[in-house]
Amino acid sequence: MSDANSAALYVVATPIGNLEDLSPRAARMLGEVTVIAAEDTRHTGRLLRHLGLSVPLLSLHEHNEAARVEQLDARLVAGESIALVSDAGTPLISDPGFVLVRELRARGRCIVPVPGACALVAALSAAGLPTDRFTFQGFLPAKGAGRRARLEALAAREETLVFYESPHRIRDTLADLATVLGSRSLVLARELTKAFETFLEGSAAELLARMEADPDQARGEFVVMVAGAPPRVEEEAGVVEGEALLAALLAEGVGVKQAASVAARVLGGPRKVWYARAQALKDTPC
Ligand code: SAM
C-alpha cells in the first residue's frame, strides 16, 4: 500500500451521494497529495471544506484533459503526488481521466487506485439481477435512432446490461427499451445512497407507467439494469443437427433403432430420446 508522499497519480473514488462513503484512506490521500486534479474544482472544493482540508486544486475535464497530461507528468517527475477525482464516484467510469491514466501509464509513471463508491457496482449489488456476467454500457446515445440501434445490437446478449441515465432522458430511454426489448425485466436504481434512494422493478412499459403516475420517480440519477436475453438453449443446435442426421439415415433406409443409436453416439444424449424423435420423423416424414 502506498502513501501519498510517493510521486504517483492516486485515482481516488469519492461518494455518489452519502459523504460517509468516502473511505478513510481516500480522505487521507486527499489531504496528503500536493495537488488534486478535479473534474469540477468548485464541487471538489466543497468536499474538501467538508473534510477540513485545504489542498491546491487543478481542473481536469473532458475539454482540457489531453492538454493537462504534460503539466501533470512534469509534476510527477518533479516528485509531486497527485490525486485525480471526479464529481462523484470512481474517476474514468463515465467520467474524465482515461486519457491521463493511459498517457501516464505509457510513460511508466506510478498509478494507484484508491477504490470506493461507483454507482454501477452499488446498483448491481442490490438489484437482484445476475452479476456473474454483466456489460456496462455507460450512457446510451442521446438521440432516439442511435439509442435504439445500440439497444438492438445488445438485445441478444445473455448477461445483465447496465446503463447510466439522466433524469432528462430516462422516459425516452424506457420507451426505447420497451420497443426494442419488449417485456424484459428491468431494475431501476435511483438516487443511490441519498435520501430518496429507490429500486423499481418491472418491464420498461411498467416502469414508464409508474413514472407517469408519480413524476417524482423520474427525478434524480439512475442506473438502469436489464436482465440478459434468455440463454440460447444449447440443445437447440444439437436438436436441429440431430434431426437432420436422423432424417438422412431414415431416408437411406436405416431403421429407427439403429438411426437413434448413431445419433446418440455422434451427438450424445439418451438413445431413447433419439429413438422417439426418429420414430416421430418416420411417422411424419414431411
Ligand atoms: N463516476 C461515476 C461512478 O463511479 O458511478 C459516474 C459518473 S456519471 C457522469 C454520472 C451518472 O452515474 C449519473 O447520470 C447516473 O446514471 C449514475 N449515478 C451517479 N450517482 C448516482 C446515484 N447516486 N444514484 C444513481 N445513479 C447514479
Tab-separated table of C-alpha atoms and ligand atoms in Angstrom:
chain	number	residue	atom	x	y	z
A	1	MET	CA	0.000	0.000	0.000
A	2	SER	CA	1.326	3.415	-0.923
A	3	ASP	CA	1.019	6.661	0.940
A	4	ALA	CA	0.579	9.945	-0.795
A	5	ASN	CA	4.134	11.041	-0.118
A	6	SER	CA	5.353	8.960	-3.058
A	7	ALA	CA	5.238	10.506	-6.528
A	8	ALA	CA	2.216	8.869	-8.057
A	9	LEU	CA	-1.178	9.581	-9.514
A	10	TYR	CA	-3.800	8.436	-6.999
A	11	VAL	CA	-7.163	7.745	-8.658
A	12	VAL	CA	-9.488	8.470	-5.764
A	13	ALA	CA	-13.163	7.481	-5.642
A	14	THR	CA	-15.452	9.970	-3.905
A	15	PRO	CA	-19.060	9.479	-2.702
A	16	ILE	CA	-22.027	9.257	-5.106
A	17	GLY	CA	-24.312	10.916	-2.561
A	18	ASN	CA	-23.654	9.911	1.010
A	19	LEU	CA	-20.465	11.569	2.254
A	20	GLU	CA	-19.915	8.765	4.762
A	21	ASP	CA	-18.983	6.579	1.797
A	22	LEU	CA	-15.661	8.367	1.448
A	23	SER	CA	-13.128	5.896	2.785
A	24	PRO	CA	-10.666	6.934	5.499
A	25	ARG	CA	-7.864	6.101	3.075
A	26	ALA	CA	-9.371	8.347	0.380
A	27	ALA	CA	-9.735	11.197	2.883
A	28	ARG	CA	-6.129	10.754	3.998
A	29	MET	CA	-4.869	10.680	0.399
A	30	LEU	CA	-6.765	13.853	-0.450
A	31	GLY	CA	-5.111	15.572	2.482
A	32	GLU	CA	-1.598	14.346	1.694
A	33	VAL	CA	-1.196	14.923	-2.048
A	34	THR	CA	0.468	18.020	-3.457
A	35	VAL	CA	-2.381	18.789	-5.836
A	36	ILE	CA	-5.831	17.446	-6.703
A	37	ALA	CA	-6.894	17.263	-10.357
A	38	ALA	CA	-10.673	17.604	-10.196
A	39	GLU	CA	-13.442	17.419	-12.800
A	40	ASP	CA	-15.062	20.484	-11.215
A	41	THR	CA	-12.912	22.404	-8.756
A	42	ARG	CA	-15.902	24.121	-7.097
A	43	HIS	CA	-17.603	20.773	-6.496
A	44	THR	CA	-14.442	19.173	-5.063
A	45	GLY	CA	-13.762	22.357	-3.085
A	46	ARG	CA	-16.998	21.713	-1.180
A	47	LEU	CA	-15.900	18.145	-0.386
A	48	LEU	CA	-12.514	19.417	0.835
A	49	ARG	CA	-14.174	22.016	3.050
A	50	HIS	CA	-16.379	19.268	4.491
A	51	LEU	CA	-13.202	17.316	5.280
A	52	GLY	CA	-11.482	20.391	6.691
A	53	LEU	CA	-8.781	20.185	4.024
A	54	SER	CA	-7.094	22.870	2.004
A	55	VAL	CA	-5.196	21.407	-0.956
A	56	PRO	CA	-4.484	23.143	-4.289
A	57	LEU	CA	-6.982	22.168	-6.993
A	58	LEU	CA	-6.488	21.980	-10.747
A	59	SER	CA	-9.346	21.441	-13.186
A	60	LEU	CA	-9.241	18.325	-15.334
A	61	HIS	CA	-12.273	17.750	-17.526
A	62	GLU	CA	-13.001	16.294	-20.944
A	63	HIS	CA	-12.084	19.560	-22.723
A	64	ASN	CA	-8.623	20.077	-21.181
A	65	GLU	CA	-7.601	16.551	-20.192
A	66	ALA	CA	-5.190	15.976	-23.085
A	67	ALA	CA	-3.609	19.389	-22.528
A	68	ARG	CA	-3.079	18.648	-18.821
A	69	VAL	CA	-1.012	15.496	-19.435
A	70	GLU	CA	2.378	17.240	-19.898
A	71	GLN	CA	1.806	19.524	-16.948
A	72	LEU	CA	0.820	16.742	-14.563
A	73	ASP	CA	3.562	14.450	-15.815
A	74	ALA	CA	6.151	17.175	-15.161
A	75	ARG	CA	4.855	17.467	-11.607
A	76	LEU	CA	5.153	13.697	-11.096
A	77	VAL	CA	8.688	13.729	-12.463
A	78	ALA	CA	9.471	16.530	-10.005
A	79	GLY	CA	8.388	14.194	-7.197
A	80	GLU	CA	4.903	15.538	-6.519
A	81	SER	CA	1.916	13.362	-5.743
A	82	ILE	CA	-1.395	13.986	-7.470
A	83	ALA	CA	-4.950	12.861	-6.710
A	84	LEU	CA	-7.440	12.526	-9.549
A	85	VAL	CA	-11.099	12.872	-8.568
A	86	SER	CA	-14.351	13.339	-10.444
A	87	ASP	CA	-17.565	14.937	-9.205
A	88	ALA	CA	-18.907	11.653	-7.870
A	89	GLY	CA	-17.837	8.044	-7.705
A	90	THR	CA	-14.876	6.483	-9.440
A	91	PRO	CA	-12.925	8.598	-11.939
A	92	LEU	CA	-12.807	7.211	-15.520
A	93	ILE	CA	-16.155	5.427	-15.074
A	94	SER	CA	-18.224	7.615	-17.427
A	95	ASP	CA	-16.015	10.418	-16.127
A	96	PRO	CA	-12.748	12.108	-17.185
A	97	GLY	CA	-9.340	10.564	-16.529
A	98	PHE	CA	-8.872	7.856	-19.143
A	99	VAL	CA	-6.522	9.902	-21.368
A	100	LEU	CA	-4.423	10.991	-18.392
A	101	VAL	CA	-4.116	7.488	-16.944
A	102	ARG	CA	-3.338	5.939	-20.332
A	103	GLU	CA	-0.644	8.522	-21.120
A	104	LEU	CA	0.989	8.415	-17.692
A	105	ARG	CA	0.959	4.647	-17.613
A	106	ALA	CA	2.562	4.580	-21.084
A	107	ARG	CA	5.356	6.723	-19.628
A	108	GLY	CA	5.888	4.262	-16.803
A	109	ARG	CA	4.516	6.501	-14.047
A	110	CYS	CA	3.038	5.026	-10.902
A	111	ILE	CA	-0.795	4.993	-10.907
A	112	VAL	CA	-2.527	3.916	-7.706
A	113	PRO	CA	-6.279	3.244	-7.402
A	114	VAL	CA	-7.972	4.316	-4.186
A	115	PRO	CA	-11.296	2.491	-4.630
A	116	GLY	CA	-14.679	3.453	-3.283
A	117	ALA	CA	-18.173	4.302	-4.466
A	118	CYS	CA	-19.236	3.519	-8.014
A	119	ALA	CA	-22.897	3.790	-8.994
A	120	LEU	CA	-22.958	0.755	-11.270
A	121	VAL	CA	-21.425	-1.537	-8.638
A	122	ALA	CA	-23.692	-0.195	-5.869
A	123	ALA	CA	-26.734	-0.673	-8.117
A	124	LEU	CA	-25.812	-4.204	-9.165
A	125	SER	CA	-25.011	-5.215	-5.596
A	126	ALA	CA	-28.627	-4.645	-4.521
A	127	ALA	CA	-30.677	-5.228	-7.693
A	128	GLY	CA	-31.099	-8.994	-7.558
A	129	LEU	CA	-30.142	-9.467	-11.210
A	130	PRO	CA	-27.348	-11.861	-12.165
A	131	THR	CA	-23.933	-10.325	-11.553
A	132	ASP	CA	-21.703	-13.219	-12.583
A	133	ARG	CA	-21.537	-11.594	-16.009
A	134	PHE	CA	-22.672	-8.094	-16.929
A	135	THR	CA	-21.887	-5.499	-19.526
A	136	PHE	CA	-21.617	-1.840	-18.580
A	137	GLN	CA	-22.523	0.445	-21.462
A	138	GLY	CA	-22.240	3.873	-19.812
A	139	PHE	CA	-24.724	6.353	-21.271
A	140	LEU	CA	-26.792	5.317	-24.281
A	141	PRO	CA	-26.707	7.663	-27.292
A	142	ALA	CA	-28.752	10.827	-26.698
A	143	LYS	CA	-30.785	10.587	-29.918
A	144	GLY	CA	-33.584	8.054	-30.307
A	145	ALA	CA	-32.351	6.382	-33.515
A	146	GLY	CA	-28.827	5.894	-32.141
A	147	ARG	CA	-30.197	4.663	-28.827
A	148	ARG	CA	-32.468	2.096	-30.443
A	149	ALA	CA	-29.651	0.914	-32.727
A	150	ARG	CA	-27.381	0.404	-29.691
A	151	LEU	CA	-30.131	-1.493	-27.853
A	152	GLU	CA	-30.778	-3.675	-30.891
A	153	ALA	CA	-27.072	-4.523	-31.037
A	154	LEU	CA	-27.254	-5.602	-27.375
A	155	ALA	CA	-30.622	-7.384	-27.478
A	156	ALA	CA	-29.242	-10.921	-27.771
A	157	ARG	CA	-26.613	-10.523	-25.015
A	158	GLU	CA	-27.264	-13.020	-22.238
A	159	GLU	CA	-25.539	-11.097	-19.460
A	160	THR	CA	-27.131	-8.310	-17.404
A	161	LEU	CA	-26.968	-4.952	-19.221
A	162	VAL	CA	-26.132	-1.843	-17.188
A	163	PHE	CA	-26.569	1.775	-18.306
A	164	TYR	CA	-26.267	5.205	-16.729
A	165	GLU	CA	-29.112	7.612	-17.376
A	166	SER	CA	-30.049	11.180	-16.525
A	167	PRO	CA	-33.493	12.413	-15.449
A	168	HIS	CA	-33.838	14.285	-18.780
A	169	ARG	CA	-33.771	11.120	-20.823
A	170	ILE	CA	-34.998	8.380	-18.522
A	171	ARG	CA	-38.510	8.322	-20.013
A	172	ASP	CA	-37.282	8.250	-23.623
A	173	THR	CA	-34.831	5.510	-22.752
A	174	LEU	CA	-37.539	3.425	-21.085
A	175	ALA	CA	-39.777	3.906	-24.122
A	176	ASP	CA	-36.974	2.672	-26.404
A	177	LEU	CA	-36.234	-0.250	-24.077
A	178	ALA	CA	-39.904	-1.222	-24.304
A	179	THR	CA	-39.812	-1.004	-28.110
A	180	VAL	CA	-36.604	-2.987	-28.565
A	181	LEU	CA	-36.630	-5.435	-25.636
A	182	GLY	CA	-40.373	-5.846	-25.013
A	183	SER	CA	-41.267	-7.285	-21.629
A	184	ARG	CA	-37.693	-7.997	-20.450
A	185	SER	CA	-37.252	-7.417	-16.660
A	186	LEU	CA	-35.563	-4.222	-15.578
A	187	VAL	CA	-34.356	-2.777	-12.295
A	188	LEU	CA	-34.003	0.989	-11.957
A	189	ALA	CA	-31.741	2.194	-9.146
A	190	ARG	CA	-32.419	5.860	-8.423
A	191	GLU	CA	-30.600	8.292	-6.133
A	192	LEU	CA	-28.309	5.652	-4.651
A	193	THR	CA	-27.045	6.373	-1.135
A	194	LYS	CA	-29.244	9.512	-0.986
A	195	ALA	CA	-32.455	10.332	0.886
A	196	PHE	CA	-34.751	9.180	-1.930
A	197	GLU	CA	-32.907	6.021	-2.912
A	198	THR	CA	-35.369	3.769	-4.748
A	199	PHE	CA	-35.204	0.446	-6.563
A	200	LEU	CA	-38.046	-0.167	-9.038
A	201	GLU	CA	-38.561	-3.461	-10.847
A	202	GLY	CA	-40.708	-4.343	-13.835
A	203	SER	CA	-40.812	-4.208	-17.612
A	204	ALA	CA	-39.851	-0.921	-19.278
A	205	ALA	CA	-43.524	-0.198	-20.040
A	206	GLU	CA	-44.499	-0.843	-16.404
A	207	LEU	CA	-41.742	1.437	-15.105
A	208	LEU	CA	-42.745	4.147	-17.552
A	209	ALA	CA	-46.331	3.887	-16.303
A	210	ARG	CA	-45.063	4.242	-12.688
A	211	MET	CA	-43.258	7.437	-13.681
A	212	GLU	CA	-46.331	8.822	-15.414
A	213	ALA	CA	-48.353	8.106	-12.253
A	214	ASP	CA	-45.671	9.515	-9.916
A	215	PRO	CA	-43.366	12.047	-11.655
A	216	ASP	CA	-41.061	12.050	-8.602
A	217	GLN	CA	-39.909	8.629	-9.790
A	218	ALA	CA	-38.344	10.320	-12.825
A	219	ARG	CA	-36.212	12.681	-10.701
A	220	GLY	CA	-32.566	12.198	-9.821
A	221	GLU	CA	-29.846	9.958	-11.165
A	222	PHE	CA	-30.395	6.470	-12.496
A	223	VAL	CA	-28.656	3.202	-13.083
A	224	VAL	CA	-30.732	1.123	-15.494
A	225	MET	CA	-30.189	-2.625	-15.294
A	226	VAL	CA	-31.760	-5.003	-17.782
A	227	ALA	CA	-31.974	-8.782	-17.448
A	228	GLY	CA	-29.972	-10.539	-20.146
A	229	ALA	CA	-31.638	-12.370	-23.021
A	230	PRO	CA	-32.805	-15.893	-22.113
A	231	PRO	CA	-29.928	-18.297	-22.744
A	232	ARG	CA	-29.955	-19.890	-26.160
A	233	VAL	CA	-30.790	-23.496	-25.406
A	234	GLU	CA	-27.550	-25.184	-26.300
A	235	GLU	CA	-29.566	-28.260	-27.017
A	236	GLU	CA	-31.363	-26.406	-29.772
A	237	ALA	CA	-28.381	-26.554	-32.111
A	238	GLY	CA	-27.921	-30.228	-31.270
A	239	VAL	CA	-31.579	-30.954	-31.865
A	240	VAL	CA	-31.572	-29.357	-35.309
A	241	GLU	CA	-28.382	-31.170	-36.210
A	242	GLY	CA	-29.722	-34.433	-34.808
A	243	GLU	CA	-32.979	-34.240	-36.698
A	244	ALA	CA	-31.085	-33.657	-39.949
A	245	LEU	CA	-28.913	-36.695	-39.207
A	246	LEU	CA	-31.900	-38.888	-38.335
A	247	ALA	CA	-33.785	-37.777	-41.452
A	248	ALA	CA	-30.766	-38.593	-43.639
A	249	LEU	CA	-30.329	-42.029	-42.052
A	250	LEU	CA	-34.031	-42.864	-42.354
A	251	ALA	CA	-34.019	-41.732	-45.984
A	252	GLU	CA	-31.143	-44.197	-46.602
A	253	GLY	CA	-33.332	-46.972	-45.218
A	254	VAL	CA	-31.617	-47.261	-41.835
A	255	GLY	CA	-34.050	-48.488	-39.165
A	256	VAL	CA	-35.374	-46.274	-36.359
A	257	LYS	CA	-33.446	-48.135	-33.657
A	258	GLN	CA	-30.142	-48.014	-35.492
A	259	ALA	CA	-30.605	-44.342	-36.510
A	260	ALA	CA	-31.235	-43.495	-32.823
A	261	SER	CA	-28.035	-45.335	-31.806
A	262	VAL	CA	-25.983	-43.437	-34.389
A	263	ALA	CA	-27.428	-40.047	-33.284
A	264	ALA	CA	-26.762	-40.830	-29.600
A	265	ARG	CA	-23.189	-41.887	-30.417
A	266	VAL	CA	-22.439	-38.856	-32.609
A	267	LEU	CA	-24.301	-36.114	-30.709
A	268	GLY	CA	-24.658	-37.556	-27.207
A	269	GLY	CA	-27.854	-37.629	-25.168
A	270	PRO	CA	-30.077	-40.591	-24.264
A	271	ARG	CA	-30.717	-43.115	-27.035
A	272	LYS	CA	-34.404	-43.362	-26.135
A	273	VAL	CA	-34.856	-39.613	-26.773
A	274	TRP	CA	-33.306	-40.002	-30.235
A	275	TYR	CA	-35.445	-43.100	-30.768
A	276	ALA	CA	-38.612	-41.096	-30.056
A	277	ARG	CA	-37.503	-38.369	-32.448
A	278	ALA	CA	-36.594	-40.873	-35.167
A	279	GLN	CA	-39.946	-42.589	-34.708
A	280	ALA	CA	-41.748	-39.231	-34.970
A	281	LEU	CA	-39.808	-38.389	-38.120
A	282	LYS	CA	-40.655	-41.774	-39.631
A	283	ASP	CA	-44.341	-41.307	-38.835
A	284	THR	CA	-44.415	-37.806	-40.324
A	285	PRO	CA	-41.717	-37.886	-42.997
A	286	CYS	CA	-42.544	-34.399	-44.363
B	1	SAM	N1	-18.050	8.031	-11.963
B	1	SAM	C1	-19.383	7.798	-11.515
B	1	SAM	C2	-19.465	6.402	-10.893
B	1	SAM	O1	-18.444	5.886	-10.445
B	1	SAM	O2	-20.542	5.842	-10.818
B	1	SAM	C3	-20.389	8.004	-12.605
B	1	SAM	C4	-20.364	9.373	-13.204
B	1	SAM	S1	-21.526	9.615	-14.492
B	1	SAM	C5	-21.026	11.170	-15.122
B	1	SAM	C6	-22.984	10.052	-13.656
B	1	SAM	C7	-24.051	9.002	-13.794
B	1	SAM	O3	-23.796	7.964	-12.857
B	1	SAM	C8	-25.448	9.501	-13.464
B	1	SAM	O4	-26.070	10.089	-14.599
B	1	SAM	C9	-26.136	8.227	-13.065
B	1	SAM	O5	-26.515	7.476	-14.193
B	1	SAM	C10	-25.011	7.487	-12.330
B	1	SAM	N2	-25.045	7.860	-10.914
B	1	SAM	C11	-24.162	8.603	-10.239
B	1	SAM	N3	-24.536	8.730	-8.953
B	1	SAM	C12	-25.693	8.053	-8.819
B	1	SAM	C13	-26.582	7.817	-7.734
B	1	SAM	N4	-26.354	8.322	-6.532
B	1	SAM	N5	-27.668	7.054	-7.968
B	1	SAM	C14	-27.923	6.526	-9.184
B	1	SAM	N6	-27.113	6.732	-10.241
B	1	SAM	C15	-26.011	7.484	-10.064
